[in-house]
GROMACS .gro file of C-alpha atoms in nm:
model
  249
    1UNK     CA    1  -2.900  18.159  -0.294
    2UNK     CA    2  -2.794  17.800  -0.262
    3UNK     CA    3  -2.577  17.641  -0.531
    4UNK     CA    4  -2.753  17.406  -0.773
    5UNK     CA    5  -2.707  17.040  -0.715
    6UNK     CA    6  -2.582  16.783  -0.964
    7UNK     CA    7  -2.352  17.027  -1.134
    8UNK     CA    8  -2.174  16.901  -1.447
    9UNK     CA    9  -1.809  16.846  -1.354
   10UNK     CA   10  -1.538  17.028  -1.551
   11UNK     CA   11  -1.476  16.860  -1.887
   12UNK     CA   12  -1.149  16.809  -2.067
   13UNK     CA   13  -1.142  16.920  -2.427
   14UNK     CA   14  -1.172  16.619  -2.654
   15UNK     CA   15  -0.954  16.574  -2.960
   16UNK     CA   16  -1.045  16.377  -3.266
   17UNK     CA   17  -0.826  16.075  -3.320
   18UNK     CA   18  -0.566  16.130  -3.591
   19UNK     CA   19  -0.669  15.945  -3.906
   20UNK     CA   20  -0.442  15.685  -4.058
   21UNK     CA   21  -0.207  15.841  -4.312
   22UNK     CA   22  -0.346  15.807  -4.662
   23UNK     CA   23  -0.092  15.704  -4.922
   24UNK     CA   24  -0.109  15.958  -5.204
   25UNK     CA   25  -0.019  15.894  -5.567
   26UNK     CA   26   0.057  16.099  -5.875
   27UNK     CA   27   0.017  15.920  -6.208
   28UNK     CA   28   0.260  16.019  -6.484
   29UNK     CA   29   0.279  15.928  -6.850
   30UNK     CA   30   0.449  16.050  -7.165
   31UNK     CA   31   0.304  16.025  -7.514
   32UNK     CA   32   0.369  16.122  -7.879
   33UNK     CA   33   0.042  16.316  -7.900
   34UNK     CA   34  -0.183  16.010  -7.893
   35UNK     CA   35  -0.257  15.731  -7.647
   36UNK     CA   36  -0.408  15.384  -7.680
   37UNK     CA   37  -0.781  15.348  -7.624
   38UNK     CA   38  -0.690  15.070  -7.378
   39UNK     CA   39  -0.489  15.327  -7.182
   40UNK     CA   40  -0.769  15.584  -7.182
   41UNK     CA   41  -1.030  15.335  -7.065
   42UNK     CA   42  -0.801  15.192  -6.796
   43UNK     CA   43  -0.707  15.536  -6.664
   44UNK     CA   44  -1.072  15.648  -6.644
   45UNK     CA   45  -1.175  15.330  -6.463
   46UNK     CA   46  -0.881  15.366  -6.222
   47UNK     CA   47  -0.975  15.724  -6.132
   48UNK     CA   48  -1.340  15.627  -6.080
   49UNK     CA   49  -1.239  15.326  -5.869
   50UNK     CA   50  -1.011  15.548  -5.662
   51UNK     CA   51  -1.304  15.774  -5.571
   52UNK     CA   52  -1.469  15.497  -5.371
   53UNK     CA   53  -1.468  15.542  -4.991
   54UNK     CA   54  -1.149  15.428  -4.821
   55UNK     CA   55  -0.932  15.477  -5.129
   56UNK     CA   56  -0.887  15.823  -5.279
   57UNK     CA   57  -0.511  15.793  -5.330
   58UNK     CA   58  -0.474  15.977  -5.661
   59UNK     CA   59  -0.395  16.346  -5.615
   60UNK     CA   60  -0.270  16.431  -5.963
   61UNK     CA   61  -0.206  16.318  -6.319
   62UNK     CA   62   0.102  16.448  -6.502
   63UNK     CA   63   0.155  16.410  -6.874
   64UNK     CA   64   0.415  16.533  -7.121
   65UNK     CA   65   0.465  16.510  -7.495
   66UNK     CA   66   0.761  16.295  -7.593
   67UNK     CA   67   0.977  16.265  -7.901
   68UNK     CA   68   1.224  15.982  -7.949
   69UNK     CA   69   1.421  16.121  -7.652
   70UNK     CA   70   1.191  15.986  -7.385
   71UNK     CA   71   1.442  16.050  -7.106
   72UNK     CA   72   1.388  16.427  -7.111
   73UNK     CA   73   1.012  16.426  -7.040
   74UNK     CA   74   1.047  16.139  -6.791
   75UNK     CA   75   1.298  16.343  -6.593
   76UNK     CA   76   1.086  16.659  -6.617
   77UNK     CA   77   0.773  16.491  -6.483
   78UNK     CA   78   0.977  16.323  -6.208
   79UNK     CA   79   1.123  16.660  -6.114
   80UNK     CA   80   0.773  16.811  -6.098
   81UNK     CA   81   0.661  16.527  -5.872
   82UNK     CA   82   0.954  16.571  -5.632
   83UNK     CA   83   0.964  16.952  -5.629
   84UNK     CA   84   0.602  17.053  -5.674
   85UNK     CA   85   0.400  16.792  -5.484
   86UNK     CA   86   0.394  16.631  -5.142
   87UNK     CA   87   0.261  16.299  -5.273
   88UNK     CA   88   0.411  15.975  -5.147
   89UNK     CA   89   0.424  15.770  -5.467
   90UNK     CA   90   0.479  15.827  -5.838
   91UNK     CA   91   0.310  15.576  -6.069
   92UNK     CA   92   0.461  15.563  -6.418
   93UNK     CA   93   0.234  15.417  -6.686
   94UNK     CA   94   0.316  15.390  -7.055
   95UNK     CA   95   0.049  15.529  -7.287
   96UNK     CA   96  -0.012  15.191  -7.453
   97UNK     CA   97  -0.086  14.983  -7.144
   98UNK     CA   98  -0.410  14.820  -7.024
   99UNK     CA   99  -0.480  14.732  -6.661
  100UNK     CA  100  -0.757  14.659  -6.413
  101UNK     CA  101  -0.901  14.940  -6.194
  102UNK     CA  102  -0.771  14.776  -5.874
  103UNK     CA  103  -0.412  14.748  -6.002
  104UNK     CA  104  -0.296  15.066  -5.825
  105UNK     CA  105  -0.451  14.951  -5.497
  106UNK     CA  106  -0.274  14.615  -5.531
  107UNK     CA  107   0.065  14.777  -5.596
  108UNK     CA  108   0.021  15.007  -5.296
  109UNK     CA  109  -0.069  14.712  -5.075
  110UNK     CA  110   0.248  14.526  -5.175
  111UNK     CA  111   0.484  14.825  -5.174
  112UNK     CA  112   0.675  14.967  -4.877
  113UNK     CA  113   0.876  15.292  -4.856
  114UNK     CA  114   1.182  15.109  -4.718
  115UNK     CA  115   1.164  14.741  -4.812
  116UNK     CA  116   0.983  14.769  -5.147
  117UNK     CA  117   1.004  15.131  -5.267
  118UNK     CA  118   1.001  15.037  -5.638
  119UNK     CA  119   0.733  14.788  -5.743
  120UNK     CA  120   0.633  14.716  -6.099
  121UNK     CA  121   0.337  14.530  -6.238
  122UNK     CA  122   0.378  14.225  -6.460
  123UNK     CA  123   0.426  14.371  -6.810
  124UNK     CA  124   0.542  14.217  -7.137
  125UNK     CA  125   0.743  14.323  -7.436
  126UNK     CA  126   0.794  14.147  -7.766
  127UNK     CA  127   1.093  14.079  -7.989
  128UNK     CA  128   1.028  13.922  -8.329
  129UNK     CA  129   0.675  13.831  -8.207
  130UNK     CA  130   0.819  13.644  -7.906
  131UNK     CA  131   0.684  13.777  -7.575
  132UNK     CA  132   0.895  13.827  -7.265
  133UNK     CA  133   0.818  13.963  -6.916
  134UNK     CA  134   0.996  14.286  -6.826
  135UNK     CA  135   1.180  14.127  -6.534
  136UNK     CA  136   1.560  14.143  -6.549
  137UNK     CA  137   1.851  14.005  -6.351
  138UNK     CA  138   2.225  14.065  -6.380
  139UNK     CA  139   2.436  13.790  -6.534
  140UNK     CA  140   2.807  13.761  -6.600
  141UNK     CA  141   2.889  13.848  -6.961
  142UNK     CA  142   3.140  13.674  -7.183
  143UNK     CA  143   3.471  13.855  -7.162
  144UNK     CA  144   3.393  14.007  -6.821
  145UNK     CA  145   3.144  14.252  -6.686
  146UNK     CA  146   2.772  14.209  -6.636
  147UNK     CA  147   2.461  14.252  -6.844
  148UNK     CA  148   2.089  14.231  -6.781
  149UNK     CA  149   1.905  13.917  -6.890
  150UNK     CA  150   1.532  13.857  -6.915
  151UNK     CA  151   1.370  13.627  -6.659
  152UNK     CA  152   1.128  13.404  -6.849
  153UNK     CA  153   1.038  13.170  -6.562
  154UNK     CA  154   0.889  13.361  -6.272
  155UNK     CA  155   0.657  13.266  -5.984
  156UNK     CA  156   0.300  13.365  -6.055
  157UNK     CA  157   0.109  13.579  -5.808
  158UNK     CA  158   0.423  13.666  -5.609
  159UNK     CA  159   0.661  13.947  -5.524
  160UNK     CA  160   0.980  13.897  -5.726
  161UNK     CA  161   1.299  14.080  -5.632
  162UNK     CA  162   1.490  14.166  -5.948
  163UNK     CA  163   1.767  14.386  -6.081
  164UNK     CA  164   1.542  14.589  -6.308
  165UNK     CA  165   1.201  14.627  -6.463
  166UNK     CA  166   1.054  14.866  -6.716
  167UNK     CA  167   0.869  15.191  -6.654
  168UNK     CA  168   0.552  15.072  -6.827
  169UNK     CA  169   0.367  15.030  -6.496
  170UNK     CA  170   0.586  15.098  -6.195
  171UNK     CA  171   0.520  15.256  -5.855
  172UNK     CA  172   0.811  15.452  -5.701
  173UNK     CA  173   0.830  15.604  -5.355
  174UNK     CA  174   0.939  15.965  -5.315
  175UNK     CA  175   1.230  15.868  -5.090
  176UNK     CA  176   1.386  15.652  -5.364
  177UNK     CA  177   1.361  15.935  -5.616
  178UNK     CA  178   1.518  16.181  -5.372
  179UNK     CA  179   1.809  15.947  -5.298
  180UNK     CA  180   1.882  15.891  -5.667
  181UNK     CA  181   1.867  16.265  -5.737
  182UNK     CA  182   2.087  16.354  -5.441
  183UNK     CA  183   2.351  16.101  -5.547
  184UNK     CA  184   2.409  16.302  -5.863
  185UNK     CA  185   2.446  16.037  -6.132
  186UNK     CA  186   2.389  16.299  -6.401
  187UNK     CA  187   2.284  16.662  -6.363
  188UNK     CA  188   2.087  16.671  -6.687
  189UNK     CA  189   1.935  16.324  -6.655
  190UNK     CA  190   1.920  16.261  -6.279
  191UNK     CA  191   1.680  15.964  -6.293
  192UNK     CA  192   1.619  15.832  -6.644
  193UNK     CA  193   1.885  15.816  -6.915
  194UNK     CA  194   1.966  15.603  -7.218
  195UNK     CA  195   2.310  15.457  -7.152
  196UNK     CA  196   2.546  15.191  -7.287
  197UNK     CA  197   2.689  14.872  -7.146
  198UNK     CA  198   2.934  14.638  -7.318
  199UNK     CA  199   2.859  14.803  -7.651
  200UNK     CA  200   2.482  14.755  -7.618
  201UNK     CA  201   2.218  15.024  -7.558
  202UNK     CA  202   2.047  15.033  -7.220
  203UNK     CA  203   1.699  15.183  -7.199
  204UNK     CA  204   1.625  15.477  -6.973
  205UNK     CA  205   1.405  15.268  -6.742
  206UNK     CA  206   1.667  14.995  -6.699
  207UNK     CA  207   1.927  15.264  -6.624
  208UNK     CA  208   1.694  15.401  -6.355
  209UNK     CA  209   1.673  15.060  -6.188
  210UNK     CA  210   2.048  15.004  -6.214
  211UNK     CA  211   2.107  15.339  -6.043
  212UNK     CA  212   1.865  15.237  -5.769
  213UNK     CA  213   2.057  14.912  -5.728
  214UNK     CA  214   2.384  15.099  -5.686
  215UNK     CA  215   2.225  15.273  -5.387
  216UNK     CA  216   2.087  14.945  -5.246
  217UNK     CA  217   1.731  15.051  -5.327
  218UNK     CA  218   1.546  14.724  -5.397
  219UNK     CA  219   1.336  14.669  -5.709
  220UNK     CA  220   1.045  14.425  -5.720
  221UNK     CA  221   0.778  14.308  -5.961
  222UNK     CA  222   0.440  14.202  -5.829
  223UNK     CA  223   0.342  13.928  -6.074
  224UNK     CA  224  -0.013  13.925  -5.935
  225UNK     CA  225  -0.068  14.268  -6.095
  226UNK     CA  226  -0.109  14.170  -6.459
  227UNK     CA  227  -0.083  14.450  -6.713
  228UNK     CA  228  -0.152  14.430  -7.085
  229UNK     CA  229   0.064  14.597  -7.350
  230UNK     CA  230  -0.117  14.723  -7.660
  231UNK     CA  231   0.087  14.665  -7.973
  232UNK     CA  232  -0.061  14.527  -8.294
  233UNK     CA  233  -0.219  14.286  -8.046
  234UNK     CA  234  -0.256  14.307  -7.670
  235UNK     CA  235   0.047  14.144  -7.505
  236UNK     CA  236  -0.080  13.960  -7.199
  237UNK     CA  237   0.037  13.691  -6.959
  238UNK     CA  238  -0.211  13.446  -7.111
  239UNK     CA  239  -0.052  13.490  -7.452
  240UNK     CA  240   0.298  13.458  -7.303
  241UNK     CA  241   0.216  13.134  -7.117
  242UNK     CA  242   0.056  12.985  -7.429
  243UNK     CA  243   0.369  13.074  -7.623
  244UNK     CA  244   0.593  12.913  -7.360
  245UNK     CA  245   0.384  12.596  -7.364
  246UNK     CA  246   0.414  12.574  -7.743
  247UNK     CA  247   0.794  12.601  -7.731
  248UNK     CA  248   0.824  12.337  -7.457
  249UNK     CA  249   0.612  12.075  -7.632
   0.00000   0.00000   0.00000
């Protein structure tokens, strides 16, 4: 019997192209048993937005009850993230914040594991009804030493390198957390800890950033990612800028 003509030549096994690595995120927050309705609405909208095709970054949400000692639950949730997940980024959000659904996507787009491993959104606090952005630099203190000072004039819609920011809305890469832990600043409070400087208290989130700075881990704030802070009123950039204009007139 003659062999059939036009035989199909031997084929090499094809392999699907490896997909681009998807940046994965765990959201973490601590609370006293309640959260702001602004926070709940923002979190739900963020999760729904993240389900759209091409996104799908969120792989977990961690929460922990907190008393006045907020450092303990912050460290516990950070430990869980590092030890119990393989996610790339940890997003800390305070339980009284309000943000747009695309805020996480914007932080991820501006962050980088090496050059920008800690990126905060533009958040505001208030002291005696006066708003201030949570952007801090080091300044020489009277009598020697250094202290953190608030940066009131910042470029809008830009990446701002700073000494410290708060943990109200901040994205942190796993590698930064591992380096801080491995350095061994404190066995009980490896990341977040209330400390003291020049006789003044230093919040646990500022201490975290100062520890990162000691290891040459850069801290940035993306001022294009505007985040509201729900107090008796919602603290927003619009309110801050109006306040600044009133004081300069």
